[in-house]
Short mmCIF file of C-alpha atoms in Angstrom, two decimals:
data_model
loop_
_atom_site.label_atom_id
_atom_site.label_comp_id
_atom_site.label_asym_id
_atom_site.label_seq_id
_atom_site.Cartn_x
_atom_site.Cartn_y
_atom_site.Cartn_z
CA UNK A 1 95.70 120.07 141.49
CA UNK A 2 92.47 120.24 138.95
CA UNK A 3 90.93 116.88 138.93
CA UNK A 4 89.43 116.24 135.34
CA UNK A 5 86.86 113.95 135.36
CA UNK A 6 85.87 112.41 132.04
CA UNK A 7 82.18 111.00 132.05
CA UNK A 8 79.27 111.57 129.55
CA UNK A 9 77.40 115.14 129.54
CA UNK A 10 74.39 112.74 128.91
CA UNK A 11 73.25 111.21 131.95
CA UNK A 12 73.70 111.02 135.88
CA UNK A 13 75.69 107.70 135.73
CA UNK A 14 78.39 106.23 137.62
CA UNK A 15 79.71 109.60 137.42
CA UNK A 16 77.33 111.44 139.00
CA UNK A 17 79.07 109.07 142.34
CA UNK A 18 82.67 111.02 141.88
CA UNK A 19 80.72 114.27 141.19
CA UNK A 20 79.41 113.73 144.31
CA UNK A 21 82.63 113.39 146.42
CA UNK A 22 83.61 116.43 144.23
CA UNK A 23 81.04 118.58 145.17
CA UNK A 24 80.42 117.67 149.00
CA UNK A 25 83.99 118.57 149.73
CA UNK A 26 84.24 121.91 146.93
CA UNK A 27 87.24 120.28 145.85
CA UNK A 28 88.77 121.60 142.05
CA UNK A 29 87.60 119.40 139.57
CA UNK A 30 86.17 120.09 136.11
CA UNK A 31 83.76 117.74 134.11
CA UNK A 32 85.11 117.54 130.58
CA UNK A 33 82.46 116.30 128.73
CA UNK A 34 81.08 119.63 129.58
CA UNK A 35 82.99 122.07 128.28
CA UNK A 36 83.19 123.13 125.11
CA UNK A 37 87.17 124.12 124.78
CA UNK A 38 89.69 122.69 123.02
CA UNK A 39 90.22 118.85 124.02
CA UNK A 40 87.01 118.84 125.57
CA UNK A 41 83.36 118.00 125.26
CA UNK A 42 81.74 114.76 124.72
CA UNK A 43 84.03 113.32 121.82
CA UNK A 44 87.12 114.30 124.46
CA UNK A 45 85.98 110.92 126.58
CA UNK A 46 85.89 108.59 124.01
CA UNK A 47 88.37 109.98 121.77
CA UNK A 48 90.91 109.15 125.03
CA UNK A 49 89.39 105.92 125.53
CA UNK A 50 89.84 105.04 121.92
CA UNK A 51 93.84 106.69 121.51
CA UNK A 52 96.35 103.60 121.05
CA UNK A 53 98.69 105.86 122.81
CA UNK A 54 97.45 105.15 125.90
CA UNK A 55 99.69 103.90 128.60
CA UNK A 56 96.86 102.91 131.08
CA UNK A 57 93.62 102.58 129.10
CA UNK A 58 90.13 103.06 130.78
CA UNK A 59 87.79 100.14 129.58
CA UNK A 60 85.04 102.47 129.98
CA UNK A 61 84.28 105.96 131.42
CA UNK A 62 84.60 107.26 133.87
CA UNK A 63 87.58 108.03 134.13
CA UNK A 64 89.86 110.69 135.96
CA UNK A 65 92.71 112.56 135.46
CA UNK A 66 94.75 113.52 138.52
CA UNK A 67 97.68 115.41 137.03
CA UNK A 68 99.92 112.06 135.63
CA UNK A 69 97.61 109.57 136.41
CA UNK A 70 94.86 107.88 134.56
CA UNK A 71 91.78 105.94 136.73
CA UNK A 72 89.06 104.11 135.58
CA UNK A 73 85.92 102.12 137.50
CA UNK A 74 84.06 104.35 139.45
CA UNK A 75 84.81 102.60 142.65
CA UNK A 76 88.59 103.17 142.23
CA UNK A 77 88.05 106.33 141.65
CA UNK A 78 86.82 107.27 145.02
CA UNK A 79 89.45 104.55 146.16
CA UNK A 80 92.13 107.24 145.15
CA UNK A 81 90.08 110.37 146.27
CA UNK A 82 88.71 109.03 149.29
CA UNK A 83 91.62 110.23 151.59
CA UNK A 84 92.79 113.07 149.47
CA UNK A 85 89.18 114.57 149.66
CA UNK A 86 88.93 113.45 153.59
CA UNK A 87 85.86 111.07 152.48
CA UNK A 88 87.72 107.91 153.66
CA UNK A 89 89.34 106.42 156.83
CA UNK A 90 93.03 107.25 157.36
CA UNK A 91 93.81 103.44 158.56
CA UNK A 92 94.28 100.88 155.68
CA UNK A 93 91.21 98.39 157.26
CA UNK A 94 88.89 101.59 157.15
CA UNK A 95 89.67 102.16 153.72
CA UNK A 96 89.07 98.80 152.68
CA UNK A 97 85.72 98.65 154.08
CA UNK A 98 84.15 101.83 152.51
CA UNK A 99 85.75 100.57 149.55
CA UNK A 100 84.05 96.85 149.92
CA UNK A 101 80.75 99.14 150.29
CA UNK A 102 81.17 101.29 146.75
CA UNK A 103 81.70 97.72 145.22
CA UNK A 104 78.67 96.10 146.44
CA UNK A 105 77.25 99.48 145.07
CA UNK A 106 78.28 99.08 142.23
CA UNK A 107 77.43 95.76 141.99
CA UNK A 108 73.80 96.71 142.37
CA UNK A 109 73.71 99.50 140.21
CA UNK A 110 74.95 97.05 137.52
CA UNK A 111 71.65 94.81 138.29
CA UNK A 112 69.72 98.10 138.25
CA UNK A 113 71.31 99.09 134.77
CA UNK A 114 69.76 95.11 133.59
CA UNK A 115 66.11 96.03 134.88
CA UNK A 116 66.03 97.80 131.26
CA UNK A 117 68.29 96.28 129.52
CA UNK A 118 68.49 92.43 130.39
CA UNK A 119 69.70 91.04 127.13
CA UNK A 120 71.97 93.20 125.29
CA UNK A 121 73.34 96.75 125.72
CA UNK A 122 73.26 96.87 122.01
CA UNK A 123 69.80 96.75 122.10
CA UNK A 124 67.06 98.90 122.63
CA UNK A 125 64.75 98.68 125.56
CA UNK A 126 61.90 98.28 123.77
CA UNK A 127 63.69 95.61 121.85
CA UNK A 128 64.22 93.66 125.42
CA UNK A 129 60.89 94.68 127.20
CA UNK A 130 59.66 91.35 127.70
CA UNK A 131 62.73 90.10 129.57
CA UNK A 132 63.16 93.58 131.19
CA UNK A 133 59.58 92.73 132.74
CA UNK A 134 60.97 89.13 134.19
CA UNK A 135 63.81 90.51 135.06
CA UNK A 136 62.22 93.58 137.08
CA UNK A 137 59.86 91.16 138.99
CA UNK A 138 62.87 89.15 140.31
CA UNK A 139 64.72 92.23 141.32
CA UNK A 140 62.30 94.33 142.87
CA UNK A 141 61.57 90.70 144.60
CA UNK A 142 64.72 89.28 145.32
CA UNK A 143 67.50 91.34 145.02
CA UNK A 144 66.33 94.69 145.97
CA UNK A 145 65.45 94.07 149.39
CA UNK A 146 68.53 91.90 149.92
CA UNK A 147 70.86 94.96 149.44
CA UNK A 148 68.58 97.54 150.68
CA UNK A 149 68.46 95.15 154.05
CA UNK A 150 72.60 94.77 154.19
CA UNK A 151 73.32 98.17 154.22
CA UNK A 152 70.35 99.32 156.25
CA UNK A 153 71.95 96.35 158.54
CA UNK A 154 75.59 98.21 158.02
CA UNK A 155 73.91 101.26 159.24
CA UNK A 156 72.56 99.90 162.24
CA UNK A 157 68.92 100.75 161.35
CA UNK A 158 67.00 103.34 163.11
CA UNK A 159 68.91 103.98 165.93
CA UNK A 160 72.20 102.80 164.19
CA UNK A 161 74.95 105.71 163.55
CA UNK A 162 74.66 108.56 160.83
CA UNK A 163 77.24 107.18 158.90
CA UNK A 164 77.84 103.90 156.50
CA UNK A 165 81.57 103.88 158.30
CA UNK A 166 82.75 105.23 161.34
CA UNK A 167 81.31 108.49 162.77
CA UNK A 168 82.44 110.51 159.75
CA UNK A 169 80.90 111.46 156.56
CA UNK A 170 82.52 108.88 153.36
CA UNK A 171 81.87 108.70 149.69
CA UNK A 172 79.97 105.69 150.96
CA UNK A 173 77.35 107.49 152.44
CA UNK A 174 76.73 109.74 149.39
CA UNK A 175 76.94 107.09 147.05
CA UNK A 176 73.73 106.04 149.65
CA UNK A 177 72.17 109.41 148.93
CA UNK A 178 72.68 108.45 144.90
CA UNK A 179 71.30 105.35 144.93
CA UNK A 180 68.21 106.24 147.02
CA UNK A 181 67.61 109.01 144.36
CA UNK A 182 67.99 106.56 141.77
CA UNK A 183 66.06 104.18 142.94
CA UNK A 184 62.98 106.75 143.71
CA UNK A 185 63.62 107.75 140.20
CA UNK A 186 63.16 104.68 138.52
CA UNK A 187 60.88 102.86 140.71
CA UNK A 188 58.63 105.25 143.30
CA UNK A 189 55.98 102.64 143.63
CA UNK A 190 58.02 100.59 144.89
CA UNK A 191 60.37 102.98 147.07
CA UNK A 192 56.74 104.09 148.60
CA UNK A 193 55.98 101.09 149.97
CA UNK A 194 59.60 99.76 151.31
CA UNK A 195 60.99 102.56 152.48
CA UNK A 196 59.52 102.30 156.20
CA UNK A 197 61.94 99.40 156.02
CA UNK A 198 64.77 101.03 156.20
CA UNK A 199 64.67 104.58 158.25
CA UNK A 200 68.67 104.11 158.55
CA UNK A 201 68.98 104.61 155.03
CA UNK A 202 66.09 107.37 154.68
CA UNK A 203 67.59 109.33 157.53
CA UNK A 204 71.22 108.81 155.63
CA UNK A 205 69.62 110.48 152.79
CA UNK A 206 67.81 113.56 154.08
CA UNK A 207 70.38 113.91 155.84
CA UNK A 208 73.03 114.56 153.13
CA UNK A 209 70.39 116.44 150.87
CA UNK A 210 70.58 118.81 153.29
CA UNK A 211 74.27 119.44 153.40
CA UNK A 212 75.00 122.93 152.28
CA UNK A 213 77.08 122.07 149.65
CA UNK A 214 75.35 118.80 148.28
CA UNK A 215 71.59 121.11 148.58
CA UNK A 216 73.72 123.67 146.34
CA UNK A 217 74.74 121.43 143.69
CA UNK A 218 71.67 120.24 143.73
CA UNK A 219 69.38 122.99 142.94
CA UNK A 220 72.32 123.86 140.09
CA UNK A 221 72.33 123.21 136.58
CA UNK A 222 75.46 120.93 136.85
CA UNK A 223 73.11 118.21 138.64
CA UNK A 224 72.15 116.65 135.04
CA UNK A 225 68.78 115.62 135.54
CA UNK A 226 67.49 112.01 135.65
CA UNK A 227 66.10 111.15 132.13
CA UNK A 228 65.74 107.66 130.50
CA UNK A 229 69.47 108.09 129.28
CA UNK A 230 71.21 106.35 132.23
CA UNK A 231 71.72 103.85 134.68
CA UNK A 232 68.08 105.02 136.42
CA UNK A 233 65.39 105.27 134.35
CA UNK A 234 61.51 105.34 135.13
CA UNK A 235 60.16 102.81 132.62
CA UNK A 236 56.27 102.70 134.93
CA UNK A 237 55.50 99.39 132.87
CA UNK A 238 58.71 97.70 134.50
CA UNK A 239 57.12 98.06 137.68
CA UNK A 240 53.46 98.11 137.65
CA UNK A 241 53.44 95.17 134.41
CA UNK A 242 49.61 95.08 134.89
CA UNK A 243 48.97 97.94 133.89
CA UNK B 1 99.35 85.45 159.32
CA UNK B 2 97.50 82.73 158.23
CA UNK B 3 95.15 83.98 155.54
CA UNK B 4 91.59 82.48 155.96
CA UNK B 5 89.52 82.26 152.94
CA UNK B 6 85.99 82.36 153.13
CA UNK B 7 84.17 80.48 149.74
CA UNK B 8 81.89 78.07 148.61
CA UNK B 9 83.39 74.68 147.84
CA UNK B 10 81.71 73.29 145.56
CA UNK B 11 82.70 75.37 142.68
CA UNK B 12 86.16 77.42 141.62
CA UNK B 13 83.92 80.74 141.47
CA UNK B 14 85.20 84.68 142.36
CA UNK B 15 87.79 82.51 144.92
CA UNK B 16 89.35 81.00 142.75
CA UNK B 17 90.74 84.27 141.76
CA UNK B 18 92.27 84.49 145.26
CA UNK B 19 93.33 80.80 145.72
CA UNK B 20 95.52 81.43 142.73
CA UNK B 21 97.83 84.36 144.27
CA UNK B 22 97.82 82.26 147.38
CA UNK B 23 99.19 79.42 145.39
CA UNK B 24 101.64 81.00 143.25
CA UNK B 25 103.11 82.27 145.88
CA UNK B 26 103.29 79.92 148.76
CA UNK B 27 101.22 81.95 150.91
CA UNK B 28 100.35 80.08 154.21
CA UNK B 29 96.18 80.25 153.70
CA UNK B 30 93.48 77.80 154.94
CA UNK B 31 90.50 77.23 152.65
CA UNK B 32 87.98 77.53 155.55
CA UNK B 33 84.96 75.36 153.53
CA UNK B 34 87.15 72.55 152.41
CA UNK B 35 87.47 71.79 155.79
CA UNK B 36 86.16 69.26 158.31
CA UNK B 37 86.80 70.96 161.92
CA UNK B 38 84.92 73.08 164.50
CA UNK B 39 83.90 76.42 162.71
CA UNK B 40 84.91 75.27 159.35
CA UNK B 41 82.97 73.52 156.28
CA UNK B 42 80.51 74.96 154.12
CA UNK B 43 78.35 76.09 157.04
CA UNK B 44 81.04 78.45 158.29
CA UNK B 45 80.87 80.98 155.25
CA UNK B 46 76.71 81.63 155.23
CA UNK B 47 77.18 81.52 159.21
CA UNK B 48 79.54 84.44 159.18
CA UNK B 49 77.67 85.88 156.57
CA UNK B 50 74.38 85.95 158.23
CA UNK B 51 75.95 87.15 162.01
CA UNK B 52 74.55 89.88 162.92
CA UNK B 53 77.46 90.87 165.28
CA UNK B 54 79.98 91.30 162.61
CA UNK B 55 80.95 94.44 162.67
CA UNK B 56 82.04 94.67 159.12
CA UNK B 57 79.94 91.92 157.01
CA UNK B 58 80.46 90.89 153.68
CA UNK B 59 77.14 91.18 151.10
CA UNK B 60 78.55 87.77 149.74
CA UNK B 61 80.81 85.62 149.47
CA UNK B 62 84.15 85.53 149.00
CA UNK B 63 85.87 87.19 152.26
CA UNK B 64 89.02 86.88 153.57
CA UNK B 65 89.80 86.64 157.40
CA UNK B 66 93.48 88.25 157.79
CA UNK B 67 94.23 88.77 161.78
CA UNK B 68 91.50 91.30 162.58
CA UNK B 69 90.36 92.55 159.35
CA UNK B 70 87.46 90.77 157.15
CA UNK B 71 87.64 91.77 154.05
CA UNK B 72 85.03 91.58 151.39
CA UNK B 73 84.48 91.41 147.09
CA UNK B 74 87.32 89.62 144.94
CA UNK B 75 88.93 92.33 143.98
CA UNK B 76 89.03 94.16 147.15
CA UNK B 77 90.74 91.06 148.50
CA UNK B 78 93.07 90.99 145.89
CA UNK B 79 93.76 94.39 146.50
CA UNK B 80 94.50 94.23 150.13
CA UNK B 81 96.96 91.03 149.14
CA UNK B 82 98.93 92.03 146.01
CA UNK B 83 101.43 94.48 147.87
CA UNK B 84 101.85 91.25 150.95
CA UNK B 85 102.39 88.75 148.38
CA UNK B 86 104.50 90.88 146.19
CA UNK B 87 101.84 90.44 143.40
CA UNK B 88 101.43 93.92 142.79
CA UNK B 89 103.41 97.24 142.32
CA UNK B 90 104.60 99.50 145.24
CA UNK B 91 103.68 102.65 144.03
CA UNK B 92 100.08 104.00 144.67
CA UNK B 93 99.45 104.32 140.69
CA UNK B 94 100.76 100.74 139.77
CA UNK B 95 98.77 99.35 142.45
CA UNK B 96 95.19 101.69 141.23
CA UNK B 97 95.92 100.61 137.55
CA UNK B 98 96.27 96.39 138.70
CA UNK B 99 92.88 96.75 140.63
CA UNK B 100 91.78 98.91 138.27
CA UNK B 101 92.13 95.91 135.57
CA UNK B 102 90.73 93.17 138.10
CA UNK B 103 87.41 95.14 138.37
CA UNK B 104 87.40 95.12 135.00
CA UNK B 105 87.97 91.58 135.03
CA UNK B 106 85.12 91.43 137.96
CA UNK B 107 82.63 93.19 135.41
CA UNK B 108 83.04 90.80 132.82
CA UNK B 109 82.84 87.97 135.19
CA UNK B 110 79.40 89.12 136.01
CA UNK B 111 78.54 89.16 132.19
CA UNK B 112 79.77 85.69 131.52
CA UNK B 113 77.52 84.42 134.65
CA UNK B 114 74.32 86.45 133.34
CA UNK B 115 74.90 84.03 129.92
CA UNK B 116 73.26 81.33 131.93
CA UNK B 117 71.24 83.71 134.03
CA UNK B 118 70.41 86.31 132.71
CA UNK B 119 67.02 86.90 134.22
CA UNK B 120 67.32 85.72 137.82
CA UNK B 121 70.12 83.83 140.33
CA UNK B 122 67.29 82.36 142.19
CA UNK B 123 65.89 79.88 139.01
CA UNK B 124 67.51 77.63 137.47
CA UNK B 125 69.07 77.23 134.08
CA UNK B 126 66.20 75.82 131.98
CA UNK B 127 64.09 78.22 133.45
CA UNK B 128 65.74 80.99 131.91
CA UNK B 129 67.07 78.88 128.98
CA UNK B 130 65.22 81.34 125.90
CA UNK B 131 66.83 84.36 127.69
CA UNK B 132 70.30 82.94 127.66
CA UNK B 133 70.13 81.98 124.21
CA UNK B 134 69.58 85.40 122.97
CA UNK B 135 71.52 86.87 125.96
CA UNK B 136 74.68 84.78 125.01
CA UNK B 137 74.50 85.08 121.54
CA UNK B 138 75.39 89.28 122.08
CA UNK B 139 77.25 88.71 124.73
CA UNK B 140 79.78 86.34 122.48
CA UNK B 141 79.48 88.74 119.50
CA UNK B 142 79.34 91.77 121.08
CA UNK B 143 81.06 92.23 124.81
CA UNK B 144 83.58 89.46 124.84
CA UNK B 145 85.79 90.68 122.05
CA UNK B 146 85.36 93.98 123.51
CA UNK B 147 87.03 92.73 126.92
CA UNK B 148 89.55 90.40 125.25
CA UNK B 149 90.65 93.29 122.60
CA UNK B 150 91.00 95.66 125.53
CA UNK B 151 93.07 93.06 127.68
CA UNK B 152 95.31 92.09 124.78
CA UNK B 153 95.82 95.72 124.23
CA UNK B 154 97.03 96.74 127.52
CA UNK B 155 99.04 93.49 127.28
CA UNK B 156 100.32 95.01 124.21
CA UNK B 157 99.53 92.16 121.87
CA UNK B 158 101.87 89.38 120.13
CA UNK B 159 104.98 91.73 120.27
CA UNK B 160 103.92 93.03 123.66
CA UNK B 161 105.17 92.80 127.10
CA UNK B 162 105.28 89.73 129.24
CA UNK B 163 103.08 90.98 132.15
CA UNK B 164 99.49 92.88 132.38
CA UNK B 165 101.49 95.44 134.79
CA UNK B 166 104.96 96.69 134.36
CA UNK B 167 107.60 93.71 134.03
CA UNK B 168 106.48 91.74 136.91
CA UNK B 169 104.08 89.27 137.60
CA UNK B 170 100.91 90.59 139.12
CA UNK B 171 97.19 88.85 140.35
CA UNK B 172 96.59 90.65 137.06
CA UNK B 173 98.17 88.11 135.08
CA UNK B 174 97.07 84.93 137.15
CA UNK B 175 93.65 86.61 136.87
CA UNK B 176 93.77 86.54 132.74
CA UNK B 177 95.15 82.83 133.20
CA UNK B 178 91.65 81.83 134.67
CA UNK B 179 89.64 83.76 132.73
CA UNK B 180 91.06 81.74 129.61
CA UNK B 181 90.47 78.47 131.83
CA UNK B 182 86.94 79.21 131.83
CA UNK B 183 85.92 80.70 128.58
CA UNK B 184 88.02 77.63 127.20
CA UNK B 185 85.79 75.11 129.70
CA UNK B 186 82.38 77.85 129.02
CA UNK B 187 82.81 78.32 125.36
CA UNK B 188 85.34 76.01 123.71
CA UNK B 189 84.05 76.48 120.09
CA UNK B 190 84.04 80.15 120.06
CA UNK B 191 87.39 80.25 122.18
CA UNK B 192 89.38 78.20 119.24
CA UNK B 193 87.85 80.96 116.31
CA UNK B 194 88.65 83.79 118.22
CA UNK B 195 91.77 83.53 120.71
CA UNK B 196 94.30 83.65 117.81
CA UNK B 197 93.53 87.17 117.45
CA UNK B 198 94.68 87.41 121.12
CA UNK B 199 98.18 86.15 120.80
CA UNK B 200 99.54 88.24 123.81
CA UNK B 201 96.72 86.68 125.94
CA UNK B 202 97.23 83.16 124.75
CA UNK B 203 101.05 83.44 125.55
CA UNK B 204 100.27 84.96 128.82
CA UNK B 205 97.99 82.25 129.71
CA UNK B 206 100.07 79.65 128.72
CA UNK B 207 103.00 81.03 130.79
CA UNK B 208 101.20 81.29 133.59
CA UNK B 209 100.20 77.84 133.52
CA UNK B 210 104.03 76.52 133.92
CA UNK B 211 105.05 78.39 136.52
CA UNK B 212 106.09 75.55 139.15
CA UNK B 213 103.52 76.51 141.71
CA UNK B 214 100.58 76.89 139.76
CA UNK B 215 101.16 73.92 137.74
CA UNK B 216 101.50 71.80 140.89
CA UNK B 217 97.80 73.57 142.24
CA UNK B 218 96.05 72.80 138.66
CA UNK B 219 97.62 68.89 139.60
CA UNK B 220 96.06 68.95 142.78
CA UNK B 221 92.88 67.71 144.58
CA UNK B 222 92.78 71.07 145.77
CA UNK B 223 92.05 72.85 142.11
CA UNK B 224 88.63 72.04 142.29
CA UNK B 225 87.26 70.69 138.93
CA UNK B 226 85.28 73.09 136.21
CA UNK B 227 81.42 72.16 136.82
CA UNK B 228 78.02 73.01 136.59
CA UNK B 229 77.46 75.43 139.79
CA UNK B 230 80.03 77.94 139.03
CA UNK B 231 80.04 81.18 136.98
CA UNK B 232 81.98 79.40 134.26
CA UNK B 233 79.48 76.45 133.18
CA UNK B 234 79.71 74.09 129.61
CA UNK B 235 75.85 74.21 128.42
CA UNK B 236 76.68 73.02 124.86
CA UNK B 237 73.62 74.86 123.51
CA UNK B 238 74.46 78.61 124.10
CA UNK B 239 77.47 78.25 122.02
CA UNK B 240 75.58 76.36 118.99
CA UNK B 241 71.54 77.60 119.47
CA UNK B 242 71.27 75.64 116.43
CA UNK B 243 71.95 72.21 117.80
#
């Protein structure tokens, strides 16, 4: 089966997490948003999103096809590939715990997403720059370090295991890989200096950068590359507000 | 099995979303912080949550306890419980599209909490009072009719179907019951303007709020009141900024 995944050509985004899983395991997906056929391209993903005719609407992209289904929220996403793409436990308690991880993931990348835009999605981020500086402080601060330090503490630190679960690779440990690129992205100041915190984590991500498969995507012109379009974006003023 | 849940008592919160499938259905469940004996009361859920020999530790609160698996995140709970309690459907793609809707329902919960902080969880109200003005004034123009439109469409509006699912009852459908509770105790102005252009929602609410077992729960001590410490909170002036 051809997985179609349906996420903005734009940006990285939540779907760079199931492009990810796709391209670790070389499984046969296409990115629709992409392509310029018939049905396809940008106005493909919210012209589906937007149909009336819709049995199981997506609030929001992403979204995948897998031949009669229709899944939206990242996170349930790789809830449904996990196994298929052998980037989950088999047993049910397994499953539920990488899947507890990609929500807390989620869960930051939403806070990450309201460094820049605090007030209204609507908005601008110019237009919300003064609360986006509060709003930075307290995160780089506060909550940062508090997820940063549970998954490090998931991972067993520096002489914890290679993986978020079990002693096999998961989508949890790339979505570690994502969010560690993100977050060097957006705010390297800050990464620079915390880091040495966390050498579970660090060692989690060189060590799926250089997977064959993830280093090949990587250096290809489907990785989309970070710009101020997305979830991560390197605003320096957000974290250096002297300045 | 009795179900052990793991949550704050002093305010309904993300368990309350679990408390409610446990009541409609009779499920035999302890709520571990209501209670007075050795390893239970408020102290039990940060203890467990700061252990560092958990094996698999929740970022936050709520978690179940269910035999030997501790689960974490609302929705993942849910999840793990619709099937047991006969709250959700059997088949793989019934089951992704329910949890599919309660993360949806999760993300929106986050939004309505960011109305009264929207720059940090660790200050309080009035010190983010100026942000939440402006922050709730696009969030109750802009996102909540986008969430509500969306629900009453799957629901399939006034002439629509019973249930958020299928035919059945689901933790889908108790879930849109409290989210009406608390926009109704959160925002009771804007909730009489706008909810009858969500007659489907209104109907389901109201339905689920006679079934026997959930109207004997919302008469009990143990329904703990609406207040001031949960994500759905009454501050008069983020509804009226002109009062």
């Amino acid at each position: 089966m051809r997985y179609e995944l349906y996420y903005t050509a734009s940006n990285q985004g939540r779907g760079e997490f199931v492009r990810l899983a796709f391209e670790e395991t070389g499984a046969d997906y296409v990115d629709v948003a992409r392509l310029a056929g018939p049905g396809q391209g940008p106005e493909a993903v919210t012209r589906f999103i937007q149909d009336a005719g819709v049995q199981h609407p997506p609030f929001a992209q992403p979204f995948l096809k897998a031949g009669r289904l229709v899944i939206g929220q990242t996170a349930n996403i790789l809830l449904y590939l996990g196994p298929r793409l052998g980037l989950a436990p088999r047993a049910e308690g397994g499953r539920l715990w990488v899947h507890q991880l990609q929500l807390t993931v989620s869960d930051l990348l939403k806070e990450i997403q309201d460094t820049h835009h605090p007030v209204a999605h609507g908005l601008y981020f110019e237009e919300q720059k003064t609360e986006a500086l509060t709003y930075t402080r307290h995160f780089l601060a506060e909550r940062l370090p508090k997820y940063l330090g549970y998954f490090e503490r998931v991972l067993g630190g520096a002489q914890g295991r290679a993986h978020m679960v079990g002693s096999s690779l998961s989508y949890a440990d790339l979505s570690m890989f994502q969010l560690f690129e993100g977050l060097r992205f957006s705010f390297p100041q800050t990464m620079r200096r915390v880091e040495p915190a966390y050498p579970g984590l660090v060692a989690l991500h060189d060590g799926i950068a250089t997977r064959p498969n993830i280093a090949a995507y990587l250096k290809s012109a489907r990785r989309i590359p970070f710009n101020d379009r997305g979830i991560f974006r390197h605003y320096p003023e957000l974290e250096s507000p002297e300045q």
